[in-house]
Amino acid sequence: MVGVSTWSKCKRGKIGVRSPAVTAATTMGAYTYLSELWKKKQSDVMRFLLRVRCWEYRQLPAVVRVTRPTRPDKARRLGYKAKQGYVIYRVRIRRGGRKRPVSKGIVYGKPTNQGVTQLKFQRSKRSVAEERAGRKLGGLRVLSSYWINEDSTYKYFEVILIDPAHTTIRNDPRINWICNPVHKHRELRGLTSAGKKYRGLRGRGHLHHKARPSRRATWKRNQTLSLRRYR
């Protein structure tokens, strides 16, 4: 069998040059290793781990603070730092569609609005989780969130929140933009990553012109008759 160094000498004419496969395997960091584990959720290890964690989550309240992120690699990609002013909350959201809140299933009006069941909410479960965390913790600002677990009844998300009054946050030029008053309850106005996704702002180009600045604003602009005074 030809070794790595021998292969390198034969291939490139140099001594001590590693192959790309060996270099990539030896330089993979801890967070990259974690992210690769989370990509294989159907493996035996992850299935057992997620099932045990899900049992624990069911015994706890719907919104509860956690000491550290369950997925540190994902949390750091979304802006989390292990420093003062950053907190993580886990939120439990019930899965499934929505039912129209009408008495005895009677909907008065046109036949097109007669549906009671099989109704789907416009927003994602992740945006609902951010909303519930933001309402419960009104003094904090929602930065972002990510999925951590789910079962047949619930989905679980971890929400990254920031204390805008903390000195460490206010003195950090990378994150003190969130202390501005315009970012109060940004999760309720569709300004987080999950919010921009359900608003249709992820795509660009001519296929997404009707989504900007919002669907409602585009509809209003197209329906408004604008006449020049002299024409």
mmCIF file with all atom_site columns, C-alpha atoms in Angstrom:
data_model
loop_
_atom_site.group_PDB
_atom_site.id
_atom_site.type_symbol
_atom_site.label_atom_id
_atom_site.label_alt_id
_atom_site.label_comp_id
_atom_site.label_asym_id
_atom_site.label_entity_id
_atom_site.label_seq_id
_atom_site.pdbx_PDB_ins_code
_atom_site.Cartn_x
_atom_site.Cartn_y
_atom_site.Cartn_z
_atom_site.occupancy
_atom_site.B_iso_or_equiv
_atom_site.pdbx_formal_charge
_atom_site.auth_seq_id
_atom_site.auth_comp_id
_atom_site.auth_asym_id
_atom_site.auth_atom_id
_atom_site.pdbx_PDB_model_num
ATOM 1   C CA . MET A 1 1   ? 0.000   0.000  0.000   1.00 0.00 ? 1   MET A CA 1
ATOM 2   C CA . VAL A 1 2   ? 1.364   3.416  -0.933  1.00 0.00 ? 2   VAL A CA 1
ATOM 3   C CA . GLY A 1 3   ? 1.501   5.870  1.984   1.00 0.00 ? 3   GLY A CA 1
ATOM 4   C CA . VAL A 1 4   ? 0.464   9.517  1.938   1.00 0.00 ? 4   VAL A CA 1
ATOM 5   C CA . SER A 1 5   ? 4.024   10.848 1.678   1.00 0.00 ? 5   SER A CA 1
ATOM 6   C CA . THR A 1 6   ? 4.907   8.366  -1.083  1.00 0.00 ? 6   THR A CA 1
ATOM 7   C CA . TRP A 1 7   ? 1.729   9.286  -2.981  1.00 0.00 ? 7   TRP A CA 1
ATOM 8   C CA . SER A 1 8   ? 2.577   12.954 -2.652  1.00 0.00 ? 8   SER A CA 1
ATOM 9   C CA . LYS A 1 9   ? 6.088   12.432 -3.980  1.00 0.00 ? 9   LYS A CA 1
ATOM 10  C CA . CYS A 1 10  ? 4.788   10.432 -6.915  1.00 0.00 ? 10  CYS A CA 1
ATOM 11  C CA . LYS A 1 11  ? 1.968   12.882 -7.651  1.00 0.00 ? 11  LYS A CA 1
ATOM 12  C CA . ARG A 1 12  ? 3.611   16.259 -7.159  1.00 0.00 ? 12  ARG A CA 1
ATOM 13  C CA . GLY A 1 13  ? 7.293   15.564 -6.985  1.00 0.00 ? 13  GLY A CA 1
ATOM 14  C CA . LYS A 1 14  ? 7.500   17.047 -3.491  1.00 0.00 ? 14  LYS A CA 1
ATOM 15  C CA . ILE A 1 15  ? 8.238   15.528 -0.126  1.00 0.00 ? 15  ILE A CA 1
ATOM 16  C CA . GLY A 1 16  ? 5.943   15.998 2.883   1.00 0.00 ? 16  GLY A CA 1
ATOM 17  C CA . VAL A 1 17  ? 2.900   17.345 1.004   1.00 0.00 ? 17  VAL A CA 1
ATOM 18  C CA . ARG A 1 18  ? -0.345  16.020 2.476   1.00 0.00 ? 18  ARG A CA 1
ATOM 19  C CA . SER A 1 19  ? -3.312  14.930 0.423   1.00 0.00 ? 19  SER A CA 1
ATOM 20  C CA . PRO A 1 20  ? -6.434  17.172 0.566   1.00 0.00 ? 20  PRO A CA 1
ATOM 21  C CA . ALA A 1 21  ? -8.493  14.448 2.268   1.00 0.00 ? 21  ALA A CA 1
ATOM 22  C CA . VAL A 1 22  ? -6.042  14.052 5.141   1.00 0.00 ? 22  VAL A CA 1
ATOM 23  C CA . THR A 1 23  ? -5.724  17.821 5.604   1.00 0.00 ? 23  THR A CA 1
ATOM 24  C CA . ALA A 1 24  ? -9.490  18.344 5.767   1.00 0.00 ? 24  ALA A CA 1
ATOM 25  C CA . ALA A 1 25  ? -9.927  15.515 8.260   1.00 0.00 ? 25  ALA A CA 1
ATOM 26  C CA . THR A 1 26  ? -7.235  16.760 10.618  1.00 0.00 ? 26  THR A CA 1
ATOM 27  C CA . THR A 1 27  ? -8.235  20.434 10.600  1.00 0.00 ? 27  THR A CA 1
ATOM 28  C CA . MET A 1 28  ? -11.982 20.057 11.277  1.00 0.00 ? 28  MET A CA 1
ATOM 29  C CA . GLY A 1 29  ? -12.856 22.153 14.324  1.00 0.00 ? 29  GLY A CA 1
ATOM 30  C CA . ALA A 1 30  ? -15.169 21.309 17.188  1.00 0.00 ? 30  ALA A CA 1
ATOM 31  C CA . TYR A 1 31  ? -18.121 23.345 15.883  1.00 0.00 ? 31  TYR A CA 1
ATOM 32  C CA . THR A 1 32  ? -17.787 21.825 12.424  1.00 0.00 ? 32  THR A CA 1
ATOM 33  C CA . TYR A 1 33  ? -17.817 18.393 14.063  1.00 0.00 ? 33  TYR A CA 1
ATOM 34  C CA . LEU A 1 34  ? -20.978 19.337 15.985  1.00 0.00 ? 34  LEU A CA 1
ATOM 35  C CA . SER A 1 35  ? -22.715 20.595 12.872  1.00 0.00 ? 35  SER A CA 1
ATOM 36  C CA . GLU A 1 36  ? -21.904 17.340 11.081  1.00 0.00 ? 36  GLU A CA 1
ATOM 37  C CA . LEU A 1 37  ? -23.459 15.401 13.960  1.00 0.00 ? 37  LEU A CA 1
ATOM 38  C CA . TRP A 1 38  ? -26.661 17.466 13.711  1.00 0.00 ? 38  TRP A CA 1
ATOM 39  C CA . LYS A 1 39  ? -26.842 16.755 9.987   1.00 0.00 ? 39  LYS A CA 1
ATOM 40  C CA . LYS A 1 40  ? -27.254 13.036 10.791  1.00 0.00 ? 40  LYS A CA 1
ATOM 41  C CA . LYS A 1 41  ? -30.371 13.178 12.971  1.00 0.00 ? 41  LYS A CA 1
ATOM 42  C CA . GLN A 1 42  ? -31.415 9.662  11.962  1.00 0.00 ? 42  GLN A CA 1
ATOM 43  C CA . SER A 1 43  ? -28.249 8.061  13.317  1.00 0.00 ? 43  SER A CA 1
ATOM 44  C CA . ASP A 1 44  ? -28.579 5.786  16.342  1.00 0.00 ? 44  ASP A CA 1
ATOM 45  C CA . VAL A 1 45  ? -26.789 8.220  18.637  1.00 0.00 ? 45  VAL A CA 1
ATOM 46  C CA . MET A 1 46  ? -28.828 11.280 17.655  1.00 0.00 ? 46  MET A CA 1
ATOM 47  C CA . ARG A 1 47  ? -32.151 9.424  17.659  1.00 0.00 ? 47  ARG A CA 1
ATOM 48  C CA . PHE A 1 48  ? -31.578 8.194  21.196  1.00 0.00 ? 48  PHE A CA 1
ATOM 49  C CA . LEU A 1 49  ? -30.281 11.564 22.389  1.00 0.00 ? 49  LEU A CA 1
ATOM 50  C CA . LEU A 1 50  ? -33.167 13.535 20.887  1.00 0.00 ? 50  LEU A CA 1
ATOM 51  C CA . ARG A 1 51  ? -35.725 11.096 22.269  1.00 0.00 ? 51  ARG A CA 1
ATOM 52  C CA . VAL A 1 52  ? -34.342 11.339 25.818  1.00 0.00 ? 52  VAL A CA 1
ATOM 53  C CA . ARG A 1 53  ? -34.124 15.124 25.632  1.00 0.00 ? 53  ARG A CA 1
ATOM 54  C CA . CYS A 1 54  ? -37.650 15.372 24.284  1.00 0.00 ? 54  CYS A CA 1
ATOM 55  C CA . TRP A 1 55  ? -38.974 13.446 27.288  1.00 0.00 ? 55  TRP A CA 1
ATOM 56  C CA . GLU A 1 56  ? -37.246 15.936 29.581  1.00 0.00 ? 56  GLU A CA 1
ATOM 57  C CA . TYR A 1 57  ? -38.611 18.926 27.666  1.00 0.00 ? 57  TYR A CA 1
ATOM 58  C CA . ARG A 1 58  ? -42.175 17.649 28.025  1.00 0.00 ? 58  ARG A CA 1
ATOM 59  C CA . GLN A 1 59  ? -41.907 17.733 31.820  1.00 0.00 ? 59  GLN A CA 1
ATOM 60  C CA . LEU A 1 60  ? -40.833 21.403 31.884  1.00 0.00 ? 60  LEU A CA 1
ATOM 61  C CA . PRO A 1 61  ? -42.781 24.637 31.243  1.00 0.00 ? 61  PRO A CA 1
ATOM 62  C CA . ALA A 1 62  ? -43.514 25.856 27.734  1.00 0.00 ? 62  ALA A CA 1
ATOM 63  C CA . VAL A 1 63  ? -41.042 28.747 28.042  1.00 0.00 ? 63  VAL A CA 1
ATOM 64  C CA . VAL A 1 64  ? -38.000 28.055 30.196  1.00 0.00 ? 64  VAL A CA 1
ATOM 65  C CA . ARG A 1 65  ? -34.505 29.502 30.411  1.00 0.00 ? 65  ARG A CA 1
ATOM 66  C CA . VAL A 1 66  ? -31.536 27.242 29.693  1.00 0.00 ? 66  VAL A CA 1
ATOM 67  C CA . THR A 1 67  ? -28.006 27.776 30.946  1.00 0.00 ? 67  THR A CA 1
ATOM 68  C CA . ARG A 1 68  ? -26.299 27.139 27.617  1.00 0.00 ? 68  ARG A CA 1
ATOM 69  C CA . PRO A 1 69  ? -27.369 26.494 24.021  1.00 0.00 ? 69  PRO A CA 1
ATOM 70  C CA . THR A 1 70  ? -28.156 22.921 23.026  1.00 0.00 ? 70  THR A CA 1
ATOM 71  C CA . ARG A 1 71  ? -26.539 23.580 19.650  1.00 0.00 ? 71  ARG A CA 1
ATOM 72  C CA . PRO A 1 72  ? -23.579 25.913 20.335  1.00 0.00 ? 72  PRO A CA 1
ATOM 73  C CA . ASP A 1 73  ? -22.427 25.796 16.724  1.00 0.00 ? 73  ASP A CA 1
ATOM 74  C CA . LYS A 1 74  ? -25.824 26.917 15.428  1.00 0.00 ? 74  LYS A CA 1
ATOM 75  C CA . ALA A 1 75  ? -26.235 29.539 18.153  1.00 0.00 ? 75  ALA A CA 1
ATOM 76  C CA . ARG A 1 76  ? -22.857 31.104 17.364  1.00 0.00 ? 76  ARG A CA 1
ATOM 77  C CA . ARG A 1 77  ? -23.670 31.203 13.652  1.00 0.00 ? 77  ARG A CA 1
ATOM 78  C CA . LEU A 1 78  ? -26.775 33.213 14.539  1.00 0.00 ? 78  LEU A CA 1
ATOM 79  C CA . GLY A 1 79  ? -24.855 35.702 16.695  1.00 0.00 ? 79  GLY A CA 1
ATOM 80  C CA . TYR A 1 80  ? -24.791 34.166 20.184  1.00 0.00 ? 80  TYR A CA 1
ATOM 81  C CA . LYS A 1 81  ? -21.795 34.860 22.415  1.00 0.00 ? 81  LYS A CA 1
ATOM 82  C CA . ALA A 1 82  ? -21.026 33.270 25.773  1.00 0.00 ? 82  ALA A CA 1
ATOM 83  C CA . LYS A 1 83  ? -20.877 36.621 27.545  1.00 0.00 ? 83  LYS A CA 1
ATOM 84  C CA . GLN A 1 84  ? -23.007 38.774 29.789  1.00 0.00 ? 84  GLN A CA 1
ATOM 85  C CA . GLY A 1 85  ? -26.221 40.076 28.280  1.00 0.00 ? 85  GLY A CA 1
ATOM 86  C CA . TYR A 1 86  ? -26.958 37.011 26.117  1.00 0.00 ? 86  TYR A CA 1
ATOM 87  C CA . VAL A 1 87  ? -29.613 34.543 27.299  1.00 0.00 ? 87  VAL A CA 1
ATOM 88  C CA . ILE A 1 88  ? -31.196 31.436 25.789  1.00 0.00 ? 88  ILE A CA 1
ATOM 89  C CA . TYR A 1 89  ? -34.828 30.388 26.269  1.00 0.00 ? 89  TYR A CA 1
ATOM 90  C CA . ARG A 1 90  ? -36.405 27.164 25.105  1.00 0.00 ? 90  ARG A CA 1
ATOM 91  C CA . VAL A 1 91  ? -39.966 27.451 23.757  1.00 0.00 ? 91  VAL A CA 1
ATOM 92  C CA . ARG A 1 92  ? -42.469 24.647 23.172  1.00 0.00 ? 92  ARG A CA 1
ATOM 93  C CA . ILE A 1 93  ? -44.949 25.069 20.305  1.00 0.00 ? 93  ILE A CA 1
ATOM 94  C CA . ARG A 1 94  ? -47.850 22.724 19.591  1.00 0.00 ? 94  ARG A CA 1
ATOM 95  C CA . ARG A 1 95  ? -47.721 21.235 16.119  1.00 0.00 ? 95  ARG A CA 1
ATOM 96  C CA . GLY A 1 96  ? -50.519 21.023 13.589  1.00 0.00 ? 96  GLY A CA 1
ATOM 97  C CA . GLY A 1 97  ? -52.831 23.379 11.749  1.00 0.00 ? 97  GLY A CA 1
ATOM 98  C CA . ARG A 1 98  ? -55.341 25.860 13.110  1.00 0.00 ? 98  ARG A CA 1
ATOM 99  C CA . LYS A 1 99  ? -59.072 25.657 13.630  1.00 0.00 ? 99  LYS A CA 1
ATOM 100 C CA . ARG A 1 100 ? -61.370 28.579 12.934  1.00 0.00 ? 100 ARG A CA 1
ATOM 101 C CA . PRO A 1 101 ? -62.706 29.872 16.282  1.00 0.00 ? 101 PRO A CA 1
ATOM 102 C CA . VAL A 1 102 ? -66.427 29.801 15.454  1.00 0.00 ? 102 VAL A CA 1
ATOM 103 C CA . SER A 1 103 ? -69.333 28.496 17.535  1.00 0.00 ? 103 SER A CA 1
ATOM 104 C CA . LYS A 1 104 ? -70.547 25.003 16.558  1.00 0.00 ? 104 LYS A CA 1
ATOM 105 C CA . GLY A 1 105 ? -68.613 25.185 13.294  1.00 0.00 ? 105 GLY A CA 1
ATOM 106 C CA . ILE A 1 106 ? -70.993 27.759 11.807  1.00 0.00 ? 106 ILE A CA 1
ATOM 107 C CA . VAL A 1 107 ? -69.312 30.317 9.560   1.00 0.00 ? 107 VAL A CA 1
ATOM 108 C CA . TYR A 1 108 ? -71.620 33.092 8.379   1.00 0.00 ? 108 TYR A CA 1
ATOM 109 C CA . GLY A 1 109 ? -70.720 34.427 4.976   1.00 0.00 ? 109 GLY A CA 1
ATOM 110 C CA . LYS A 1 110 ? -69.607 33.304 1.564   1.00 0.00 ? 110 LYS A CA 1
ATOM 111 C CA . PRO A 1 111 ? -68.992 29.603 0.834   1.00 0.00 ? 111 PRO A CA 1
ATOM 112 C CA . THR A 1 112 ? -65.321 30.305 0.199   1.00 0.00 ? 112 THR A CA 1
ATOM 113 C CA . ASN A 1 113 ? -64.912 31.071 3.907   1.00 0.00 ? 113 ASN A CA 1
ATOM 114 C CA . GLN A 1 114 ? -66.823 28.052 5.214   1.00 0.00 ? 114 GLN A CA 1
ATOM 115 C CA . GLY A 1 115 ? -63.752 26.040 6.216   1.00 0.00 ? 115 GLY A CA 1
ATOM 116 C CA . VAL A 1 116 ? -63.277 25.295 9.917   1.00 0.00 ? 116 VAL A CA 1
ATOM 117 C CA . THR A 1 117 ? -60.511 22.683 10.006  1.00 0.00 ? 117 THR A CA 1
ATOM 118 C CA . GLN A 1 118 ? -57.495 22.073 7.780   1.00 0.00 ? 118 GLN A CA 1
ATOM 119 C CA . LEU A 1 119 ? -56.536 25.758 8.040   1.00 0.00 ? 119 LEU A CA 1
ATOM 120 C CA . LYS A 1 120 ? -52.838 26.596 7.940   1.00 0.00 ? 120 LYS A CA 1
ATOM 121 C CA . PHE A 1 121 ? -51.243 29.512 9.747   1.00 0.00 ? 121 PHE A CA 1
ATOM 122 C CA . GLN A 1 122 ? -49.374 31.971 7.550   1.00 0.00 ? 122 GLN A CA 1
ATOM 123 C CA . ARG A 1 123 ? -46.341 32.087 9.829   1.00 0.00 ? 123 ARG A CA 1
ATOM 124 C CA . SER A 1 124 ? -43.897 29.356 10.782  1.00 0.00 ? 124 SER A CA 1
ATOM 125 C CA . LYS A 1 125 ? -43.682 27.640 14.156  1.00 0.00 ? 125 LYS A CA 1
ATOM 126 C CA . ARG A 1 126 ? -40.287 29.236 14.693  1.00 0.00 ? 126 ARG A CA 1
ATOM 127 C CA . SER A 1 127 ? -41.688 32.744 14.344  1.00 0.00 ? 127 SER A CA 1
ATOM 128 C CA . VAL A 1 128 ? -44.448 31.846 16.822  1.00 0.00 ? 128 VAL A CA 1
ATOM 129 C CA . ALA A 1 129 ? -41.803 30.650 19.274  1.00 0.00 ? 129 ALA A CA 1
ATOM 130 C CA . GLU A 1 130 ? -39.960 33.966 18.931  1.00 0.00 ? 130 GLU A CA 1
ATOM 131 C CA . GLU A 1 131 ? -43.205 35.843 19.516  1.00 0.00 ? 131 GLU A CA 1
ATOM 132 C CA . ARG A 1 132 ? -44.029 33.958 22.716  1.00 0.00 ? 132 ARG A CA 1
ATOM 133 C CA . ALA A 1 133 ? -40.533 34.423 24.085  1.00 0.00 ? 133 ALA A CA 1
ATOM 134 C CA . GLY A 1 134 ? -40.586 38.127 23.200  1.00 0.00 ? 134 GLY A CA 1
ATOM 135 C CA . ARG A 1 135 ? -43.960 38.688 24.858  1.00 0.00 ? 135 ARG A CA 1
ATOM 136 C CA . LYS A 1 136 ? -42.956 36.858 28.019  1.00 0.00 ? 136 LYS A CA 1
ATOM 137 C CA . LEU A 1 137 ? -39.628 38.727 28.264  1.00 0.00 ? 137 LEU A CA 1
ATOM 138 C CA . GLY A 1 138 ? -40.583 42.218 27.197  1.00 0.00 ? 138 GLY A CA 1
ATOM 139 C CA . GLY A 1 139 ? -37.370 43.816 28.444  1.00 0.00 ? 139 GLY A CA 1
ATOM 140 C CA . LEU A 1 140 ? -35.174 41.689 26.178  1.00 0.00 ? 140 LEU A CA 1
ATOM 141 C CA . ARG A 1 141 ? -34.634 41.822 22.418  1.00 0.00 ? 141 ARG A CA 1
ATOM 142 C CA . VAL A 1 142 ? -35.017 38.735 20.234  1.00 0.00 ? 142 VAL A CA 1
ATOM 143 C CA . LEU A 1 143 ? -31.956 38.158 18.067  1.00 0.00 ? 143 LEU A CA 1
ATOM 144 C CA . SER A 1 144 ? -32.808 34.859 16.360  1.00 0.00 ? 144 SER A CA 1
ATOM 145 C CA . SER A 1 145 ? -33.831 31.252 17.014  1.00 0.00 ? 145 SER A CA 1
ATOM 146 C CA . TYR A 1 146 ? -33.253 27.697 15.841  1.00 0.00 ? 146 TYR A CA 1
ATOM 147 C CA . TRP A 1 147 ? -34.881 24.244 15.950  1.00 0.00 ? 147 TRP A CA 1
ATOM 148 C CA . ILE A 1 148 ? -33.692 21.738 18.552  1.00 0.00 ? 148 ILE A CA 1
ATOM 149 C CA . ASN A 1 149 ? -36.274 18.945 18.829  1.00 0.00 ? 149 ASN A CA 1
ATOM 150 C CA . GLU A 1 150 ? -39.764 17.761 18.006  1.00 0.00 ? 150 GLU A CA 1
ATOM 151 C CA . ASP A 1 151 ? -42.161 14.899 18.650  1.00 0.00 ? 151 ASP A CA 1
ATOM 152 C CA . SER A 1 152 ? -45.652 14.046 17.442  1.00 0.00 ? 152 SER A CA 1
ATOM 153 C CA . THR A 1 153 ? -47.251 16.869 19.457  1.00 0.00 ? 153 THR A CA 1
ATOM 154 C CA . TYR A 1 154 ? -44.708 19.656 19.941  1.00 0.00 ? 154 TYR A CA 1
ATOM 155 C CA . LYS A 1 155 ? -41.806 21.417 18.317  1.00 0.00 ? 155 LYS A CA 1
ATOM 156 C CA . TYR A 1 156 ? -39.043 22.888 20.451  1.00 0.00 ? 156 TYR A CA 1
ATOM 157 C CA . PHE A 1 157 ? -36.984 25.949 19.607  1.00 0.00 ? 157 PHE A CA 1
ATOM 158 C CA . GLU A 1 158 ? -34.272 27.882 21.393  1.00 0.00 ? 158 GLU A CA 1
ATOM 159 C CA . VAL A 1 159 ? -34.534 31.662 21.163  1.00 0.00 ? 159 VAL A CA 1
ATOM 160 C CA . ILE A 1 160 ? -31.511 33.945 21.560  1.00 0.00 ? 160 ILE A CA 1
ATOM 161 C CA . LEU A 1 161 ? -32.381 37.087 23.513  1.00 0.00 ? 161 LEU A CA 1
ATOM 162 C CA . ILE A 1 162 ? -30.254 40.105 24.394  1.00 0.00 ? 162 ILE A CA 1
ATOM 163 C CA . ASP A 1 163 ? -30.509 42.524 27.305  1.00 0.00 ? 163 ASP A CA 1
ATOM 164 C CA . PRO A 1 164 ? -30.318 46.034 25.756  1.00 0.00 ? 164 PRO A CA 1
ATOM 165 C CA . ALA A 1 165 ? -29.747 47.655 29.154  1.00 0.00 ? 165 ALA A CA 1
ATOM 166 C CA . HIS A 1 166 ? -26.635 45.627 29.990  1.00 0.00 ? 166 HIS A CA 1
ATOM 167 C CA . THR A 1 167 ? -23.380 47.583 29.973  1.00 0.00 ? 167 THR A CA 1
ATOM 168 C CA . THR A 1 168 ? -21.523 44.805 28.173  1.00 0.00 ? 168 THR A CA 1
ATOM 169 C CA . ILE A 1 169 ? -24.026 44.887 25.320  1.00 0.00 ? 169 ILE A CA 1
ATOM 170 C CA . ARG A 1 170 ? -24.170 48.675 25.096  1.00 0.00 ? 170 ARG A CA 1
ATOM 171 C CA . ASN A 1 171 ? -20.374 48.916 24.892  1.00 0.00 ? 171 ASN A CA 1
ATOM 172 C CA . ASP A 1 172 ? -19.994 46.229 22.224  1.00 0.00 ? 172 ASP A CA 1
ATOM 173 C CA . PRO A 1 173 ? -19.951 47.886 18.769  1.00 0.00 ? 173 PRO A CA 1
ATOM 174 C CA . ARG A 1 174 ? -20.869 44.601 17.077  1.00 0.00 ? 174 ARG A CA 1
ATOM 175 C CA . ILE A 1 175 ? -24.216 44.186 18.845  1.00 0.00 ? 175 ILE A CA 1
ATOM 176 C CA . ASN A 1 176 ? -25.188 47.536 20.373  1.00 0.00 ? 176 ASN A CA 1
ATOM 177 C CA . TRP A 1 177 ? -27.318 48.282 17.300  1.00 0.00 ? 177 TRP A CA 1
ATOM 178 C CA . ILE A 1 178 ? -30.022 46.190 18.956  1.00 0.00 ? 178 ILE A CA 1
ATOM 179 C CA . CYS A 1 179 ? -30.212 48.714 21.833  1.00 0.00 ? 179 CYS A CA 1
ATOM 180 C CA . ASN A 1 180 ? -31.802 51.228 19.469  1.00 0.00 ? 180 ASN A CA 1
ATOM 181 C CA . PRO A 1 181 ? -35.503 51.743 20.313  1.00 0.00 ? 181 PRO A CA 1
ATOM 182 C CA . VAL A 1 182 ? -36.557 50.842 16.760  1.00 0.00 ? 182 VAL A CA 1
ATOM 183 C CA . HIS A 1 183 ? -35.663 47.223 17.539  1.00 0.00 ? 183 HIS A CA 1
ATOM 184 C CA . LYS A 1 184 ? -38.227 46.852 20.312  1.00 0.00 ? 184 LYS A CA 1
ATOM 185 C CA . HIS A 1 185 ? -40.233 43.687 19.680  1.00 0.00 ? 185 HIS A CA 1
ATOM 186 C CA . ARG A 1 186 ? -38.648 43.117 16.294  1.00 0.00 ? 186 ARG A CA 1
ATOM 187 C CA . GLU A 1 187 ? -40.029 39.562 16.407  1.00 0.00 ? 187 GLU A CA 1
ATOM 188 C CA . LEU A 1 188 ? -43.600 40.935 16.338  1.00 0.00 ? 188 LEU A CA 1
ATOM 189 C CA . ARG A 1 189 ? -42.937 42.961 13.185  1.00 0.00 ? 189 ARG A CA 1
ATOM 190 C CA . GLY A 1 190 ? -41.293 40.295 11.066  1.00 0.00 ? 190 GLY A CA 1
ATOM 191 C CA . LEU A 1 191 ? -37.765 41.684 11.360  1.00 0.00 ? 191 LEU A CA 1
ATOM 192 C CA . THR A 1 192 ? -36.005 38.526 12.533  1.00 0.00 ? 192 THR A CA 1
ATOM 193 C CA . SER A 1 193 ? -34.695 35.866 10.176  1.00 0.00 ? 193 SER A CA 1
ATOM 194 C CA . ALA A 1 194 ? -37.812 33.718 10.617  1.00 0.00 ? 194 ALA A CA 1
ATOM 195 C CA . GLY A 1 195 ? -40.000 36.790 10.144  1.00 0.00 ? 195 GLY A CA 1
ATOM 196 C CA . LYS A 1 196 ? -38.342 37.804 6.893   1.00 0.00 ? 196 LYS A CA 1
ATOM 197 C CA . LYS A 1 197 ? -38.731 34.274 5.591   1.00 0.00 ? 197 LYS A CA 1
ATOM 198 C CA . TYR A 1 198 ? -42.518 34.122 5.978   1.00 0.00 ? 198 TYR A CA 1
ATOM 199 C CA . ARG A 1 199 ? -42.766 37.644 4.527   1.00 0.00 ? 199 ARG A CA 1
ATOM 200 C CA . GLY A 1 200 ? -41.128 36.333 1.358   1.00 0.00 ? 200 GLY A CA 1
ATOM 201 C CA . LEU A 1 201 ? -37.984 38.452 1.649   1.00 0.00 ? 201 LEU A CA 1
ATOM 202 C CA . ARG A 1 202 ? -35.443 35.650 1.277   1.00 0.00 ? 202 ARG A CA 1
ATOM 203 C CA . GLY A 1 203 ? -35.385 35.698 -2.519  1.00 0.00 ? 203 GLY A CA 1
ATOM 204 C CA . ARG A 1 204 ? -34.176 38.403 -4.878  1.00 0.00 ? 204 ARG A CA 1
ATOM 205 C CA . GLY A 1 205 ? -34.757 39.383 -8.463  1.00 0.00 ? 205 GLY A CA 1
ATOM 206 C CA . HIS A 1 206 ? -37.770 39.907 -10.683 1.00 0.00 ? 206 HIS A CA 1
ATOM 207 C CA . LEU A 1 207 ? -39.602 36.909 -9.220  1.00 0.00 ? 207 LEU A CA 1
ATOM 208 C CA . HIS A 1 208 ? -39.825 38.573 -5.810  1.00 0.00 ? 208 HIS A CA 1
ATOM 209 C CA . HIS A 1 209 ? -40.758 42.148 -6.713  1.00 0.00 ? 209 HIS A CA 1
ATOM 210 C CA . LYS A 1 210 ? -44.255 41.750 -5.317  1.00 0.00 ? 210 LYS A CA 1
ATOM 211 C CA . ALA A 1 211 ? -42.883 40.887 -1.871  1.00 0.00 ? 211 ALA A CA 1
ATOM 212 C CA . ARG A 1 212 ? -41.078 44.202 -1.384  1.00 0.00 ? 212 ARG A CA 1
ATOM 213 C CA . PRO A 1 213 ? -41.370 46.270 0.670   1.00 0.00 ? 213 PRO A CA 1
ATOM 214 C CA . SER A 1 214 ? -44.319 44.082 1.672   1.00 0.00 ? 214 SER A CA 1
ATOM 215 C CA . ARG A 1 215 ? -47.191 42.294 -0.024  1.00 0.00 ? 215 ARG A CA 1
ATOM 216 C CA . ARG A 1 216 ? -49.668 44.766 1.421   1.00 0.00 ? 216 ARG A CA 1
ATOM 217 C CA . ALA A 1 217 ? -47.664 47.790 0.255   1.00 0.00 ? 217 ALA A CA 1
ATOM 218 C CA . THR A 1 218 ? -47.340 46.319 -3.235  1.00 0.00 ? 218 THR A CA 1
ATOM 219 C CA . TRP A 1 219 ? -51.076 45.670 -3.419  1.00 0.00 ? 219 TRP A CA 1
ATOM 220 C CA . LYS A 1 220 ? -51.819 49.203 -2.251  1.00 0.00 ? 220 LYS A CA 1
ATOM 221 C CA . ARG A 1 221 ? -49.403 50.692 -4.777  1.00 0.00 ? 221 ARG A CA 1
ATOM 222 C CA . ASN A 1 222 ? -50.937 48.721 -7.635  1.00 0.00 ? 222 ASN A CA 1
ATOM 223 C CA . GLN A 1 223 ? -54.523 49.527 -6.641  1.00 0.00 ? 223 GLN A CA 1
ATOM 224 C CA . THR A 1 224 ? -54.024 53.252 -6.114  1.00 0.00 ? 224 THR A CA 1
ATOM 225 C CA . LEU A 1 225 ? -54.924 55.467 -9.049  1.00 0.00 ? 225 LEU A CA 1
ATOM 226 C CA . SER A 1 226 ? -52.348 58.234 -9.280  1.00 0.00 ? 226 SER A CA 1
ATOM 227 C CA . LEU A 1 227 ? -53.116 61.078 -11.712 1.00 0.00 ? 227 LEU A CA 1
ATOM 228 C CA . ARG A 1 228 ? -50.906 64.036 -12.505 1.00 0.00 ? 228 ARG A CA 1
ATOM 229 C CA . ARG A 1 229 ? -52.505 67.445 -12.211 1.00 0.00 ? 229 ARG A CA 1
ATOM 230 C CA . TYR A 1 230 ? -51.509 68.521 -15.726 1.00 0.00 ? 230 TYR A CA 1
ATOM 231 C CA . ARG A 1 231 ? -51.704 65.711 -18.275 1.00 0.00 ? 231 ARG A CA 1
#
